[in-house]
Amino acid sequence: MAARTFTVGNFKGGVGKTKIATMLAYDNAEVRNEKTLLVDLDPQANASDVLAKSFGLSSLDKTIMDGINANDFNEAITHLSDNLDLIACTTNFSTFEKYVIQGFSDEADQVTVLKNLLDPIKDKYQAIFLDVPPTISVFSDNAMAASDYSIIAFQTVDESLQGVKKYVSYQNFMAQHYGVSLQVIDIIPCMLTSDDKLDHDVLSEAREEFGDTVSSTVIKYQKRLKGYSRTGITLNRNRNGNFEQWDYRAHAGFIDLLNELDARDEFVQSSKEA
Ligand SMILES: Nc1ncnc2c1ncn2[C@@H]1O[C@H](COP(=O)(O)OP(=O)(O)O)[C@@H](O)[C@H]1O
Ligand SMILES: [Mg+2]
């Protein structure tokens, strides 16, 4: 069966998209032992850098541009571990917009370039996560068209609820305009500061507006999670075999989220069949 494909989005930068995409991919592969692919579609390549570091790679020889040039995404895959693969990005990928616009005159063809490359390799995986830049652009349009589900990173600060609303309405536009069938599966509150009243107010407001689509799992602001951007992701064990406590705390929320995504996916699938 083809992998379930998730875009982690929001048209704002610095809200936790890359953190969520990389942690979900890492834990899905390393803890849940599912065949997982992360596709980095952001020319800033933060996700590529952090995953390379996490698996001790000092450089990435293959990138998404190799897959585009060969018209075959198999040429772009870096194996990080038994279960985790990466399609890495590079600053060169900023030329994707030009490539799409010059190569395809039909608007509908312009948004499905990525989908057409990704579909043939979906059978290799159980889950695929796409990390995108914070822009309304060919990158985000192509990611939406290639995905089954959208996950929205929702930083619980003032104004960010507006960002979520904008993202949802743009997604509706994509559905109407291009027939993209994408379901918002989860709005993930992230970087919540426990003692900040404003954060909690914004979260309550989001729950009123979006109901259960807002995840019951909240990703708090954690120094360990911040640190992974620099050190790479770790999930170390003590000598007694238990997880090191700060790593465990950093990962636990994402494992809950993966279970939640499974349950929600099952619900969506069963309501389609009914
Ligand atoms: N839950 C968190 N706790 C602490 N720091 C976080 C958390 N989530 C993200 N960060 C940090 O916030 C910054 C922005 O996050 P990032 O995922 O890169 O955002 P985006 O991809 O939306 O631009 C990074 O420095 C990242 O390490
Ligand atoms: Mg990012």
XYZ file of C-alpha atoms and ligand atoms in Angstrom:
302
model
C 0.000 0.000 0.000
C 1.200 3.503 -0.801
C 2.507 5.577 2.094
C 0.288 8.041 3.849
C 1.759 11.418 2.980
C 1.714 14.395 5.314
C 2.690 18.014 4.674
C 3.632 19.939 7.786
C 2.697 23.500 6.985
C 1.976 27.070 8.026
C 2.756 30.228 6.050
C 4.759 31.598 8.951
C 8.411 30.903 9.604
C 9.821 29.864 12.956
C 6.632 28.240 14.229
C 7.976 24.675 14.559
C 7.231 23.088 11.164
C 10.669 21.596 10.676
C 10.849 20.435 14.283
C 7.548 18.594 13.930
C 8.366 17.083 10.519
C 11.800 15.822 11.565
C 10.701 14.492 14.974
C 7.672 12.681 13.551
C 9.798 11.119 10.802
C 12.559 10.127 13.230
C 10.230 8.567 15.793
C 8.071 6.857 13.215
C 11.187 5.159 11.850
C 13.337 4.635 14.929
C 10.719 3.970 17.618
C 7.777 2.568 15.664
C 9.954 0.799 13.064
C 7.882 1.965 10.131
C 9.500 2.587 6.752
C 9.583 6.369 6.628
C 10.706 9.070 4.208
C 11.251 12.729 4.916
C 11.243 15.015 1.882
C 12.825 18.393 2.510
C 11.301 21.006 0.201
C 12.786 24.049 1.896
C 15.928 25.419 0.165
C 17.147 26.453 3.626
C 17.588 22.704 4.179
C 17.185 22.777 7.967
C 15.519 19.361 8.023
C 18.251 17.866 5.820
C 20.975 19.272 8.066
C 19.444 18.049 11.301
C 18.753 14.540 10.013
C 22.217 14.236 8.444
C 23.724 15.214 11.807
C 21.473 12.803 13.677
C 22.899 9.905 11.671
C 26.507 11.092 11.606
C 26.664 12.187 7.971
C 28.956 15.143 7.385
C 27.635 15.773 3.882
C 24.740 14.759 1.678
C 25.788 13.538 -1.763
C 22.323 13.235 -3.219
C 19.614 15.866 -3.192
C 16.159 16.450 -4.600
C 17.756 18.138 -7.632
C 19.283 14.783 -8.654
C 15.798 13.281 -8.600
C 14.356 16.126 -10.633
C 17.167 16.015 -13.210
C 16.832 12.216 -13.592
C 13.028 12.450 -13.488
C 13.289 9.643 -10.924
C 13.157 10.211 -7.160
C 15.026 6.935 -6.553
C 18.089 8.947 -7.578
C 17.505 11.410 -4.751
C 17.192 9.086 -1.764
C 19.720 9.043 1.068
C 19.409 6.048 3.416
C 19.873 7.250 6.982
C 19.021 4.019 8.796
C 17.161 0.728 8.241
C 13.826 2.521 8.368
C 14.514 6.178 7.650
C 15.222 7.702 4.231
C 15.731 11.335 3.321
C 15.284 13.306 0.144
C 17.557 16.174 1.025
C 17.277 19.749 -0.120
C 19.868 22.303 -1.127
C 19.831 26.013 -1.891
C 19.817 25.019 -5.610
C 16.251 23.867 -5.142
C 15.227 27.542 -5.133
C 15.339 27.187 -8.957
C 12.350 24.809 -8.737
C 9.947 27.681 -9.334
C 11.649 28.599 -12.625
C 11.836 24.941 -13.647
C 8.114 24.480 -13.052
C 7.020 27.686 -14.769
C 9.272 27.210 -17.806
C 8.585 23.495 -18.109
C 4.815 23.437 -17.769
C 2.443 25.966 -19.256
C -0.726 24.494 -17.754
C -1.377 25.664 -14.183
C -2.721 22.299 -13.100
C 0.476 20.620 -14.366
C 2.594 23.127 -12.453
C 1.221 21.997 -9.086
C 1.590 18.248 -9.714
C 5.299 18.101 -10.620
C 6.222 16.817 -7.174
C 3.265 14.439 -6.977
C 4.291 12.804 -10.256
C 7.812 12.246 -8.939
C 6.735 11.066 -5.506
C 3.912 8.696 -6.465
C 6.204 6.013 -7.991
C 8.213 5.652 -4.747
C 5.290 5.784 -2.305
C 5.015 1.991 -2.177
C 8.396 1.743 -0.468
C 7.152 3.525 2.626
C 4.447 3.497 5.258
C 4.642 7.216 5.940
C 6.112 10.228 4.157
C 6.546 13.641 5.764
C 7.100 16.803 3.700
C 8.809 19.832 5.205
C 8.010 23.045 3.338
C 9.148 26.677 3.367
C 6.806 29.270 4.912
C 5.555 30.765 1.672
C 2.560 30.467 -0.591
C 4.563 29.248 -3.555
C 5.090 26.432 -6.028
C 6.767 24.604 -3.129
C 3.721 24.620 -0.864
C 1.273 24.111 -3.739
C 3.223 21.081 -4.950
C 3.483 19.699 -1.417
C -0.267 20.025 -0.896
C -1.032 18.322 -4.201
C 1.317 15.435 -3.344
C -0.144 14.812 0.133
C -3.103 13.002 1.638
C -3.036 14.993 4.821
C -1.977 18.308 6.138
C -0.622 18.874 9.600
C -0.562 22.477 10.733
C 2.136 23.650 13.110
C 0.425 26.015 15.482
C 2.665 28.084 17.696
C 0.530 29.165 20.590
C 1.340 32.854 20.470
C -0.761 35.842 19.599
C -1.578 36.195 15.872
C -0.674 32.600 15.100
C -4.319 31.573 15.097
C -4.778 33.973 12.189
C -1.966 32.113 10.435
C -3.771 28.789 10.908
C -7.009 30.246 9.545
C -5.187 31.613 6.496
C -3.545 28.268 5.875
C -6.847 26.389 6.081
C -8.562 28.813 3.732
C -5.696 28.598 1.224
C -5.997 24.832 1.353
C -9.703 25.133 0.558
C -8.788 27.328 -2.382
C -6.384 24.622 -3.640
C -9.148 22.036 -3.289
C -11.608 24.084 -5.302
C -9.181 25.386 -7.880
C -7.096 22.280 -8.573
C -9.206 19.497 -7.108
C -6.488 18.757 -4.542
C -8.001 16.386 -1.998
C -6.208 17.155 1.183
C -7.560 16.685 4.669
C -6.400 18.748 7.649
C -5.691 15.845 9.978
C -4.129 17.670 12.878
C -3.413 21.152 14.166
C -0.496 20.712 16.545
C -0.024 23.287 19.308
C 3.711 23.672 19.693
C 6.333 25.628 21.624
C 3.794 26.168 24.390
C 5.277 27.788 27.480
C 3.555 26.222 30.460
C 3.392 29.339 32.579
C 2.309 31.750 29.867
C -1.352 32.683 30.192
C -1.468 34.123 26.679
C -0.356 30.779 25.217
C -3.201 29.038 27.032
C -5.733 31.658 25.937
C -4.693 31.284 22.299
C -4.926 27.506 22.639
C -8.466 27.691 24.067
C -9.476 29.992 21.248
C -8.100 27.503 18.716
C -10.037 24.650 20.311
C -13.229 26.723 20.088
C -12.591 27.489 16.429
C -11.301 24.124 15.194
C -12.627 21.676 17.783
C -11.002 18.253 17.884
C -8.851 18.970 14.841
C -6.574 20.641 17.371
C -4.451 17.857 18.764
C -4.938 16.807 22.362
C -1.168 16.395 22.508
C 0.632 19.666 23.040
C 4.342 20.068 22.277
C 5.817 22.263 24.982
C 8.819 24.499 24.613
C 11.738 22.269 25.633
C 15.428 23.124 25.673
C 16.280 19.598 24.544
C 14.095 19.995 21.459
C 15.739 23.312 20.669
C 19.164 21.724 21.136
C 18.478 18.992 18.568
C 18.643 21.655 15.829
C 22.334 22.041 16.678
C 23.351 18.565 17.867
C 21.092 16.386 15.750
C 18.294 14.311 17.240
C 19.280 11.838 19.950
C 17.363 9.156 21.814
C 19.943 7.718 24.138
C 19.548 4.957 26.689
C 21.114 4.721 30.120
C 23.121 1.673 31.091
C 20.006 0.122 32.619
C 18.329 0.248 29.190
C 15.889 3.051 29.967
C 15.763 6.156 27.831
C 17.755 9.120 29.072
C 15.096 11.249 30.735
C 15.423 14.522 28.755
C 15.499 12.672 25.441
C 12.482 10.689 26.548
C 10.547 13.850 27.408
C 11.451 15.430 24.080
C 10.249 12.410 22.097
C 7.202 11.310 24.101
C 4.836 13.939 22.693
C 5.716 13.039 19.121
C 5.088 9.352 19.741
C 1.654 10.277 21.126
C 1.073 12.372 18.014
C 1.970 9.459 15.721
C -0.568 7.250 17.501
C -3.126 10.018 17.206
C -2.411 10.393 13.467
C -2.969 6.627 13.021
C -6.341 6.793 14.750
C -7.407 9.822 12.746
C -6.268 8.236 9.479
C -8.259 5.108 10.302
C -11.323 7.222 10.979
C -10.961 9.115 7.684
C -10.448 5.869 5.743
C -13.419 4.122 7.346
C -15.715 7.070 6.702
C -14.621 7.007 3.042
C -15.535 3.332 2.757
C -18.878 3.736 4.498
N 8.995 22.637 21.035
C 10.095 23.387 20.896
N 10.850 23.699 21.967
C 11.960 24.478 21.837
N 12.407 24.971 20.681
C 11.712 24.692 19.565
C 10.534 23.866 19.601
N 10.058 23.754 18.324
C 10.897 24.450 17.541
N 11.892 25.024 18.274
C 12.976 25.909 17.792
O 12.383 27.059 17.210
C 13.060 27.449 16.017
C 12.091 27.404 14.836
O 11.602 26.083 14.655
P 11.470 25.423 13.227
O 10.936 24.068 13.409
O 12.743 25.557 12.462
O 10.355 26.379 12.581
P 9.866 26.529 11.062
O 10.254 25.275 10.325
O 8.386 26.702 11.168
O 10.543 27.741 10.515
C 14.235 26.480 15.883
O 15.355 27.069 16.456
C 13.802 25.270 16.693
O 14.895 24.571 17.248
Mg 11.365 25.061 8.556
